[in-house]
Short mmCIF file of C-alpha atoms in Angstrom, two decimals:
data_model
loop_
_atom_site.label_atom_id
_atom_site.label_comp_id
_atom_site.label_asym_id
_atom_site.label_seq_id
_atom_site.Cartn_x
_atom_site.Cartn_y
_atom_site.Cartn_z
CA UNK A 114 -15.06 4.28 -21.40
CA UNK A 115 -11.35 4.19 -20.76
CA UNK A 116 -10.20 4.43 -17.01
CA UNK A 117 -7.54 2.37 -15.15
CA UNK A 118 -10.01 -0.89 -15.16
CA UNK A 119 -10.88 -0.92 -18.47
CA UNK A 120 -7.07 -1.17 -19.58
CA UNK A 121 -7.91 -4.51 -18.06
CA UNK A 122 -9.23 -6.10 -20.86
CA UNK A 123 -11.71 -8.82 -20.31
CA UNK A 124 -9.84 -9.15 -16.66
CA UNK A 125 -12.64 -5.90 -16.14
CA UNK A 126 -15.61 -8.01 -14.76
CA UNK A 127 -13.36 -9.99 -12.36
CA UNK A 128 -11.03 -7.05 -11.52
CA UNK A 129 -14.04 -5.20 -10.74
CA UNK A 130 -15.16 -7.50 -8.28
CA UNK A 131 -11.77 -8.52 -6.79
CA UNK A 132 -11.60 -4.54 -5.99
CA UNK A 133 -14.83 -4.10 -4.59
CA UNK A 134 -14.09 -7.48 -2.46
CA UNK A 135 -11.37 -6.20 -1.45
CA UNK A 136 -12.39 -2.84 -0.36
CA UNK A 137 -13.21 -3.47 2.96
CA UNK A 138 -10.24 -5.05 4.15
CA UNK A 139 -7.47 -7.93 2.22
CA UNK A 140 -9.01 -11.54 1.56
CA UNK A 141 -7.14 -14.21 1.12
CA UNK A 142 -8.61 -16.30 -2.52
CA UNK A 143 -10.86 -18.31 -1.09
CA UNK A 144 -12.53 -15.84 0.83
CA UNK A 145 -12.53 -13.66 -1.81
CA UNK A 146 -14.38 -16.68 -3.84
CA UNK A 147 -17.12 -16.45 -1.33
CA UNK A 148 -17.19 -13.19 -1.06
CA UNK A 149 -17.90 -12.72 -4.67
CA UNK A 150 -20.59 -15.10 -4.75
CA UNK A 151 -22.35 -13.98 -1.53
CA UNK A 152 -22.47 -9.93 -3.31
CA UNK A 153 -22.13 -10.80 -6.73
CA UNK A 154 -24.21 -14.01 -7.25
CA UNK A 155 -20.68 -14.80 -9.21
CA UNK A 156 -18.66 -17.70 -8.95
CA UNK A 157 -15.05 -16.74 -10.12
CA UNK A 158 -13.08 -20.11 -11.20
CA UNK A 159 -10.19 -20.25 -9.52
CA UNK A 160 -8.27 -19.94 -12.92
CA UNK A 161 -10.22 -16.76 -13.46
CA UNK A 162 -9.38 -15.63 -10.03
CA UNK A 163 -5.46 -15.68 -10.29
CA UNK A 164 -5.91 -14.60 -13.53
CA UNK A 165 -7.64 -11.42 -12.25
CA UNK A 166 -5.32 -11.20 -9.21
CA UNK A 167 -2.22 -11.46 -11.67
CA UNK A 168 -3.59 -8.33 -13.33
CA UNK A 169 -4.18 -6.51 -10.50
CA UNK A 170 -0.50 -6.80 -8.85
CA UNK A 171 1.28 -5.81 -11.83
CA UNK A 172 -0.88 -3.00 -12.35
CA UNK A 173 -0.56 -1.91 -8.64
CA UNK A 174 -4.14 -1.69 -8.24
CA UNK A 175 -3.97 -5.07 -5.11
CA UNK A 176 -0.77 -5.92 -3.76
CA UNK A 177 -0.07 -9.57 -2.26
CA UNK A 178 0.40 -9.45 1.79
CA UNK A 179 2.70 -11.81 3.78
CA UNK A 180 0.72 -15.23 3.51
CA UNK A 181 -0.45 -16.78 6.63
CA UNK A 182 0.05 -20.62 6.60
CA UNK A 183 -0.53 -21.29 2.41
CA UNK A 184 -3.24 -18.50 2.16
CA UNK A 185 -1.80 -15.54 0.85
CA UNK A 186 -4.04 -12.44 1.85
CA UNK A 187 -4.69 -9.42 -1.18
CA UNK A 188 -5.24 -5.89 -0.31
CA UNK A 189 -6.20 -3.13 -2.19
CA UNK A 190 -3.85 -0.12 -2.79
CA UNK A 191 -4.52 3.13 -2.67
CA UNK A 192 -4.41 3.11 -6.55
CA UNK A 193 -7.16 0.89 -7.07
CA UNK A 194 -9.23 2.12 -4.97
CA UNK A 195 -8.80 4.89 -7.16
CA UNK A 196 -9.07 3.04 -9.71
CA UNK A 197 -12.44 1.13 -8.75
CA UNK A 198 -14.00 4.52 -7.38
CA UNK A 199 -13.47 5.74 -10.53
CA UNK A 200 -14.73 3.03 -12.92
CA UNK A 201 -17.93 2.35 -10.49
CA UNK A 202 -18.69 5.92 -10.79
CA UNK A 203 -18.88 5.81 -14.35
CA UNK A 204 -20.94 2.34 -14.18
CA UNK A 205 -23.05 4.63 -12.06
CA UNK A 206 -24.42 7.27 -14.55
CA UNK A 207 -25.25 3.96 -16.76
CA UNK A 208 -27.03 1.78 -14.63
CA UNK A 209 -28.68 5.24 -13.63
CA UNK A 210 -29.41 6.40 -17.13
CA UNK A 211 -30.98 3.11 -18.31
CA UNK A 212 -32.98 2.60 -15.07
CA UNK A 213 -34.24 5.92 -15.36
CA UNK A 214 -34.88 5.76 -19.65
CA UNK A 215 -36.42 1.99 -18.85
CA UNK A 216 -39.33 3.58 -15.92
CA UNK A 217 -39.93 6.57 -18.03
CA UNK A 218 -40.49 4.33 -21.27
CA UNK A 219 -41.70 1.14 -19.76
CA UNK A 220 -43.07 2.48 -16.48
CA UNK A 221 -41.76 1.32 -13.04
CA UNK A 222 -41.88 -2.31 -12.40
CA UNK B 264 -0.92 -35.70 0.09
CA UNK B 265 -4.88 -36.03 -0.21
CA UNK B 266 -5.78 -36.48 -3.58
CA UNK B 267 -7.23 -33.37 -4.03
CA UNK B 268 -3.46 -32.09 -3.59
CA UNK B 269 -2.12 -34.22 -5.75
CA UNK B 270 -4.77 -33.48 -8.28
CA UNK B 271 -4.34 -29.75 -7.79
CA UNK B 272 -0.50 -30.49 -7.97
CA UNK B 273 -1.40 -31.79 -11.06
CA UNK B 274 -2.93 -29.02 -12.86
CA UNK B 275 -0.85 -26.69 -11.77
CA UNK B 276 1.74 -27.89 -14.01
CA UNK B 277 -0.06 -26.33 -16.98
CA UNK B 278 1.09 -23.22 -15.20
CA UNK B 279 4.96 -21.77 -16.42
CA UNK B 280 7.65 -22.38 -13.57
CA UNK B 281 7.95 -18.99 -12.24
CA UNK B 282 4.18 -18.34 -11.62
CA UNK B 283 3.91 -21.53 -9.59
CA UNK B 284 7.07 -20.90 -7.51
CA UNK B 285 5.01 -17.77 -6.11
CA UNK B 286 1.42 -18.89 -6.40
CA UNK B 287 1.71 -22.55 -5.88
CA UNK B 288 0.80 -23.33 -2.24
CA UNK B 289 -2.40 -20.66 -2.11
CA UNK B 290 -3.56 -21.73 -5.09
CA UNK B 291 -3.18 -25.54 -3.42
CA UNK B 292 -4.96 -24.29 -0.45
CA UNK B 293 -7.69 -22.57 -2.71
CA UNK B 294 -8.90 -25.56 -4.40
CA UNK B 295 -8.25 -27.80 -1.35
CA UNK B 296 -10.58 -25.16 0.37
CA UNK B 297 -13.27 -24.55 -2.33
CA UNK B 298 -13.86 -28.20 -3.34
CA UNK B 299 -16.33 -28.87 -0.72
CA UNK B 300 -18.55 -25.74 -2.23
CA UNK B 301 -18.20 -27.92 -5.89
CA UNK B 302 -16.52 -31.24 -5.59
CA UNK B 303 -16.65 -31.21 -9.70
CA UNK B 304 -13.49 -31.09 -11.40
CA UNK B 305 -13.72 -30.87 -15.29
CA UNK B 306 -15.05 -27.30 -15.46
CA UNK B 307 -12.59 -26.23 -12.88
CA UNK B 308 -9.71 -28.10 -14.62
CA UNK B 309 -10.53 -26.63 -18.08
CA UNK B 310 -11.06 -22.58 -16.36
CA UNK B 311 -7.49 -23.47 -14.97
CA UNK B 312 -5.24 -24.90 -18.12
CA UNK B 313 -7.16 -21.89 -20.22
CA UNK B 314 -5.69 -19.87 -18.05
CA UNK B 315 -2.79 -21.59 -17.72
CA UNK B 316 -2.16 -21.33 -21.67
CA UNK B 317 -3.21 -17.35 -21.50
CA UNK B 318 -0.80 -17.07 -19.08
CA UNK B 319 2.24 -19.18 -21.11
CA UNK B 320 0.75 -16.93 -24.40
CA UNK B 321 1.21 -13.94 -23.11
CA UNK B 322 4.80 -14.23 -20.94
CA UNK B 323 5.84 -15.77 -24.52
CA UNK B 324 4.37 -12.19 -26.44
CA UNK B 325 6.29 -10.19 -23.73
CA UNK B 326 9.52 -11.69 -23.80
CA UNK B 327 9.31 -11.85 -27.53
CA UNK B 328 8.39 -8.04 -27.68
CA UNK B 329 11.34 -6.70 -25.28
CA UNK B 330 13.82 -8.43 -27.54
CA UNK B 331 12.18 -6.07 -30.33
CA UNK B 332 12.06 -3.07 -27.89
CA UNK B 333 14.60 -0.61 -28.55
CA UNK B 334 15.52 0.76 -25.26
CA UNK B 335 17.38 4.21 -25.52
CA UNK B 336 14.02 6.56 -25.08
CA UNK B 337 12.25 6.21 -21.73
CA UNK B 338 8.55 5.67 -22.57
CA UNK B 339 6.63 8.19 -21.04
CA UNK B 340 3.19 6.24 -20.40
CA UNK B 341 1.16 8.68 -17.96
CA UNK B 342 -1.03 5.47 -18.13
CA UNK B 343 -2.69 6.47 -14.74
CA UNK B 344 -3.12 10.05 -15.27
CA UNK B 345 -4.50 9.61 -19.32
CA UNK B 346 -6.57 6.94 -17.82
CA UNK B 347 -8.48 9.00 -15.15
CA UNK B 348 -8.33 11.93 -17.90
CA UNK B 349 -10.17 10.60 -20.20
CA UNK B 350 -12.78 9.40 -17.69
CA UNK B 351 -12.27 12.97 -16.46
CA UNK B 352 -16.02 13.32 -15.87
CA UNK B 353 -16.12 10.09 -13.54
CA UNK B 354 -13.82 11.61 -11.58
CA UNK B 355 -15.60 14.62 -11.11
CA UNK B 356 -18.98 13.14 -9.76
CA UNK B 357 -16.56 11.55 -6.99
CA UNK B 358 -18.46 11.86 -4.15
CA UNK B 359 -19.01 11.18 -0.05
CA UNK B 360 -20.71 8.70 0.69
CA UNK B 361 -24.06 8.87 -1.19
CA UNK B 362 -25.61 8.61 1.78
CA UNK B 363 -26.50 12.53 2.19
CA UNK B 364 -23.82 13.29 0.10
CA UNK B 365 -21.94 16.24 -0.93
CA UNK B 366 -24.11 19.44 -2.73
CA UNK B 367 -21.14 20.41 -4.05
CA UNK B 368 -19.57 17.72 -5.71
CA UNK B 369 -19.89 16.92 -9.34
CA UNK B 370 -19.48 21.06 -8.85
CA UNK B 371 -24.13 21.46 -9.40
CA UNK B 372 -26.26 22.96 -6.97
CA UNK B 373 -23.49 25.17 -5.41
CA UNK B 374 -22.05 28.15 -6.88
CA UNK B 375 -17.86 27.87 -7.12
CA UNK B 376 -17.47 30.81 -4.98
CA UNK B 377 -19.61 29.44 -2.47
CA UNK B 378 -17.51 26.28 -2.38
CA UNK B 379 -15.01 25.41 0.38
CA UNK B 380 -11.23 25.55 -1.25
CA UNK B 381 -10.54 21.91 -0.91
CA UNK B 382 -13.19 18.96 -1.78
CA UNK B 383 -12.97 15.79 0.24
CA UNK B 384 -12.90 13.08 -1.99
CA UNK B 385 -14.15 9.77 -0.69
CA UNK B 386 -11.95 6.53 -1.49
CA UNK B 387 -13.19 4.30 1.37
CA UNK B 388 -14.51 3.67 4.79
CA UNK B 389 -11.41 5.31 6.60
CA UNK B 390 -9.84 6.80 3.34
CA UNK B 391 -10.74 10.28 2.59
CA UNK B 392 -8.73 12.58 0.40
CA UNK B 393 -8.74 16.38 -0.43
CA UNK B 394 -8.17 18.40 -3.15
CA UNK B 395 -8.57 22.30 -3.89
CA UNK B 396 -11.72 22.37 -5.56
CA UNK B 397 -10.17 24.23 -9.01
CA UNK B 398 -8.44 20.59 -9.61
CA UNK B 399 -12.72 19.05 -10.20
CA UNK B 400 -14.90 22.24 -10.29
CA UNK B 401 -14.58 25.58 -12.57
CA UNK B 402 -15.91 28.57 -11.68
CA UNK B 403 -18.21 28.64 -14.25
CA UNK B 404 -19.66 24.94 -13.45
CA UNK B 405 -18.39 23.76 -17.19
CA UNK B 406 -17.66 20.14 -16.82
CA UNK B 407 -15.91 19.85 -20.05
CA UNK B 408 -12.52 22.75 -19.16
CA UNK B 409 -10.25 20.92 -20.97
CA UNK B 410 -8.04 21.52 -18.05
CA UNK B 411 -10.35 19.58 -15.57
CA UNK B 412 -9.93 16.17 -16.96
CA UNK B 413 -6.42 16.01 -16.41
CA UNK B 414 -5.89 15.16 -13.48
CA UNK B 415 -4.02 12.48 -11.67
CA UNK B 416 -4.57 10.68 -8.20
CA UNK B 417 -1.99 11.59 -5.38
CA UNK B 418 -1.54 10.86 -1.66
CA UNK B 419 -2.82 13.06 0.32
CA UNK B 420 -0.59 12.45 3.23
CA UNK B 421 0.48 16.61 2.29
CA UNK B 422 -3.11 17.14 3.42
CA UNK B 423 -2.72 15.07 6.83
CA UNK B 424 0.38 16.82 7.31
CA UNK B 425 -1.63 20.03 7.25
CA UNK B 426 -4.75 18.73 8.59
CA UNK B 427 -2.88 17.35 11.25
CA UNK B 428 -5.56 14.03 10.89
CA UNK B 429 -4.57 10.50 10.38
CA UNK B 430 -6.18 10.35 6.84
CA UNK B 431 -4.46 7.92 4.23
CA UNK B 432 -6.78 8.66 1.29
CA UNK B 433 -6.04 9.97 -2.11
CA UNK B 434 -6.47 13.35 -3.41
CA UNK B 435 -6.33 14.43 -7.20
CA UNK B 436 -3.94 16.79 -8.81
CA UNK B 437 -4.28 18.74 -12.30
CA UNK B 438 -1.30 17.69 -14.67
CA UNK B 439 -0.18 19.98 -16.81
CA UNK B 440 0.31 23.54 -14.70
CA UNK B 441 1.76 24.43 -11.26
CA UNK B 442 -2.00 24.72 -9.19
CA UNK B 443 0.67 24.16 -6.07
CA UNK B 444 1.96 27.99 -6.76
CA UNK B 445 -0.64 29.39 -6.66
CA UNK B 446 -0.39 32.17 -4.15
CA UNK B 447 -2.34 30.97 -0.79
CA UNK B 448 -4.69 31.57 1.60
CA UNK B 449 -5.82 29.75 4.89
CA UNK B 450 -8.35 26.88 3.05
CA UNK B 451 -11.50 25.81 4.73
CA UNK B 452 -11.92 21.88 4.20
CA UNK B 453 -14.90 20.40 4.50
CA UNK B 454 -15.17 16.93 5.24
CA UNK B 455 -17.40 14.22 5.38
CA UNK B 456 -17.00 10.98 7.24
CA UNK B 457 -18.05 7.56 6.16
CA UNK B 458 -20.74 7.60 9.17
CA UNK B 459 -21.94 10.84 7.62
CA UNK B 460 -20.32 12.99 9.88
CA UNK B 461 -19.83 16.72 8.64
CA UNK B 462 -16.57 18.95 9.48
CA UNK B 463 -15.41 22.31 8.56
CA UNK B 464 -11.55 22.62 8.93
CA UNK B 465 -9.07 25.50 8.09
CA UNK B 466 -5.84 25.00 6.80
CA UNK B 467 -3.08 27.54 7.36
CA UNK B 468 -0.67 28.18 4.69
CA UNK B 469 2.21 26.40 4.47
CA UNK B 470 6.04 27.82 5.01
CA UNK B 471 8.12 29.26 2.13
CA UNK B 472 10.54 27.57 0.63
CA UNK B 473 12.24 23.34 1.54
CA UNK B 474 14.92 21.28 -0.19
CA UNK B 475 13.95 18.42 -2.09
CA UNK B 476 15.04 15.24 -1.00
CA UNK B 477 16.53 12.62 -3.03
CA UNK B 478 13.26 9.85 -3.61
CA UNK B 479 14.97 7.98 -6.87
CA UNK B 480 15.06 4.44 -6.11
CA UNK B 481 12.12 4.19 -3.14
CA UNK B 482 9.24 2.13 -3.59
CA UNK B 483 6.43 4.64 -4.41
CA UNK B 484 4.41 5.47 -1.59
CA UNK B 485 7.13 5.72 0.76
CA UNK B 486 8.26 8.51 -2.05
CA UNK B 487 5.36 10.14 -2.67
CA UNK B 488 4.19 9.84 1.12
CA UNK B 489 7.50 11.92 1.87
CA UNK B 490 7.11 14.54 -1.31
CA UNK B 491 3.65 15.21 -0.35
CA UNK B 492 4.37 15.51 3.51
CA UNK B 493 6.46 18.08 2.74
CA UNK B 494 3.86 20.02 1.06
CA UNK B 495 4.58 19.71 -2.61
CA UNK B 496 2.22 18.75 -5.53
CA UNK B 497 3.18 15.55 -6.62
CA UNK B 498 2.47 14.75 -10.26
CA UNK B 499 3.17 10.94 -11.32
CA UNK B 500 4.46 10.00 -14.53
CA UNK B 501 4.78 6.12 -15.47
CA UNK B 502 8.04 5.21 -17.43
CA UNK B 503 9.55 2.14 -18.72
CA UNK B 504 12.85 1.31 -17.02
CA UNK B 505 15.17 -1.46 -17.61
CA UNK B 506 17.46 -0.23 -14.91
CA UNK B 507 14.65 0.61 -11.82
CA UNK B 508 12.59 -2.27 -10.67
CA UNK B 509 8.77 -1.99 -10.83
CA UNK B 510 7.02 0.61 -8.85
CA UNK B 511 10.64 2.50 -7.47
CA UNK B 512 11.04 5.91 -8.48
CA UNK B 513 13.04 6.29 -11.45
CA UNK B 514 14.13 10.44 -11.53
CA UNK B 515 12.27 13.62 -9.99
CA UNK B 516 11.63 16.86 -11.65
CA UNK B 517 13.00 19.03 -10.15
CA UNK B 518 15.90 16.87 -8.81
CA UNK B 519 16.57 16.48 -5.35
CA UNK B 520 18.83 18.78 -3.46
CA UNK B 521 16.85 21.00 -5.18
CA UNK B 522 15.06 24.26 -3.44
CA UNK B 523 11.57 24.58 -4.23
CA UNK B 524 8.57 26.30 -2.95
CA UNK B 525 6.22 24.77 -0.83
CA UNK B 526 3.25 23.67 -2.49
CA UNK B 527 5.52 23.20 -6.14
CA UNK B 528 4.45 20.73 -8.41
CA UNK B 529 7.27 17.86 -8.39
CA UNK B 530 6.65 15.36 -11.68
CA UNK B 531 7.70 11.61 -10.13
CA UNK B 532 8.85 9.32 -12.84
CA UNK B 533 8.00 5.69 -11.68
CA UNK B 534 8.58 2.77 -12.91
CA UNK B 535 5.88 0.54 -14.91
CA UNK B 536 5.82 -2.33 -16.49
CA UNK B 537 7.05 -3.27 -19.61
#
């Protein structure tokens, strides 16, 4: 699969859920912290975070807002969400495929 | 200073200068504000000098590689549009909301003919873009056209303009022809809001003929929100530029000053980077 995301290396996983964390509105990185965990089950390190975050400016896909007080707020350009529709789209038809193969081979849970 | 400060200030040093002269004080405030969640340090120190060290190993790859880097021949990268393209299928099972969803829109169910003209194409809960549905469905339902994976995203402010809505979404347009000459005729849109909300609009055509205005050196929505008010196809093309800073428009194809017809594709060279 190649699509915006995936030129993201192994930033995908947390790009993927900066994006969709950001999709309702910009989060500053603590927010988006718990707001990864609380959907996700995923705690992003915060090395991993600004790693991710990095990424995602230079690629245009999040662009850093004015920061209020320390706490800079992210928001997600029109690009990446894009970008993200795309890419979870395409994670679609898999999780959809093997869900469906997996009940018709192993019967529904 | 509390000592979680300090000790923050601490680590941070692993980082190189320039990153912590912009990411400094919220990264600060992150750990100040996350150690209560987990007051252990040593995994959070070690995810943040392995980063740190990425970080130093790749600015040191990068500068090392533009010293290499000839730099007479623009690089024409069309990262965004060969990106989408070869996920071309993704794109075309964009959808509403999949809540009730659209029949019509991985282009099953719903004969092409029977098919409004433009496809909304859902980005999120107040974004919704359009685009005329030969850009993600053929008429003869094949999903692998080669023409239908190329396609790149694009504002769809020229939409609002014609819808006369407030929409900021994205719509998609197919590289590699002139769709926008097509001769027209009044479009039906059909559109779908995030509440699951179900309209039927028609679009009038558009006038004749406009001069292209001079974009080259605007940040790149404020271009392409202006190209694609006035009606025009815009096509974006990622370059390298030494001279443009990162995300301004480098040149425009045609150039501005230019006439063109409404509804002409415009390619928009912007600049990437390196």
């Amino acid at each position: 699969m190649s699509d915006e995301l995936s030129a993201l290396g192994r930033y995908t996983g947390p790009a993927t859920l900066v994006l969709s964390s950001l999709a309702d509105g910009p989060k500053h990185g603590y927010a988006l912290t718990k707001d990864i965990e609380h959907f996700a089950g995923i705690h992003l390190a915060p090395g991993t975070l600004y790693a991710a975050l990095d990424r995602l400016v230079e690629s245009g896909l999040i662009e850093g807002l004015e920061a209020v007080g320390r706490r800079r707020p992210y928001k997600i350009t029109a690009l990446g969400a894009t970008a993200l529709m795309a890419h979870l789209q395409a994670q679609r038809r898999v999780t959809e495929t093997g869900l469906g193969r997996l009940s018709g081979a192993w019967g529904t849970p | 200073m509390t000592t979680t400060e300090r000790r923050a200030r601490r680590l941070l040093r692993w980082y190189p200068r320039s990153w912590r002269e912009t990411h400094e004080e919220e990264f600060v405030a992150l750990l100040e504000d996350s150690i209560e969640d987990r007051p252990f340090w040593p995994g959070r120190s070690f995810n943040i000098v392995l980063n740190a060290l990425r970080l130093r190993s790749t600015e040191f790859r990068t500068s090392h590689r533009r010293m290499l880097l000839s730099s007479s021949v623009p690089l024409v990268l069309l990262a965004v549009a060969i990106g989408i393209a070869t996920n071309g299928f993704g794109l075309l099972s964009i959808s509403g909301p999949t809540k009730g969803g659209l029949p019509y829109n991985s282009g099953k169910g719903v004969p092409y003919d029977k098919m409004p003209d433009y496809l909304s194409v859902y980005i999120g809960p107040n974004d919704i873009g359009y685009t005329p549905k030969a850009y993600l469905a053929a008429p003869n339902g094949s999903s692998n056209d080669p023409l239908l994976g190329r396609i790149a995203p694009i504002f769809a402010s020229n939409l609002t303009t014609l819808l006369g809505h407030d929409y900021s979404g994205i719509g998609f347009v197919r590289l590699g022809s002139s769709p926008w000459s097509l001769s027209c005729k009044p479009a039906s849109v059909y559109t779908e809001s995030a509440g699951g909300g179900q309209t039927v609009t028609t679009i009038p055509c558009p006038s004749t003929t406009l001069i292209l205005p001079n974009v080259v050196g605007m940040v790149t929505p404020t271009a392409v929100g202006e190209l694609s008010g006035l009606g025009v196809g815009v096509v974006i093309q990622n370059v390298r530029s030494r001279s443009v800073p990162v995300g301004h428009i480098v040149s425009t194809s045609p150039r501005g000053g230019t006439t063109v017809h409404a509804r002409q594709q415009v390619v928009v060279d912007i600049s990437v980077p390196n």
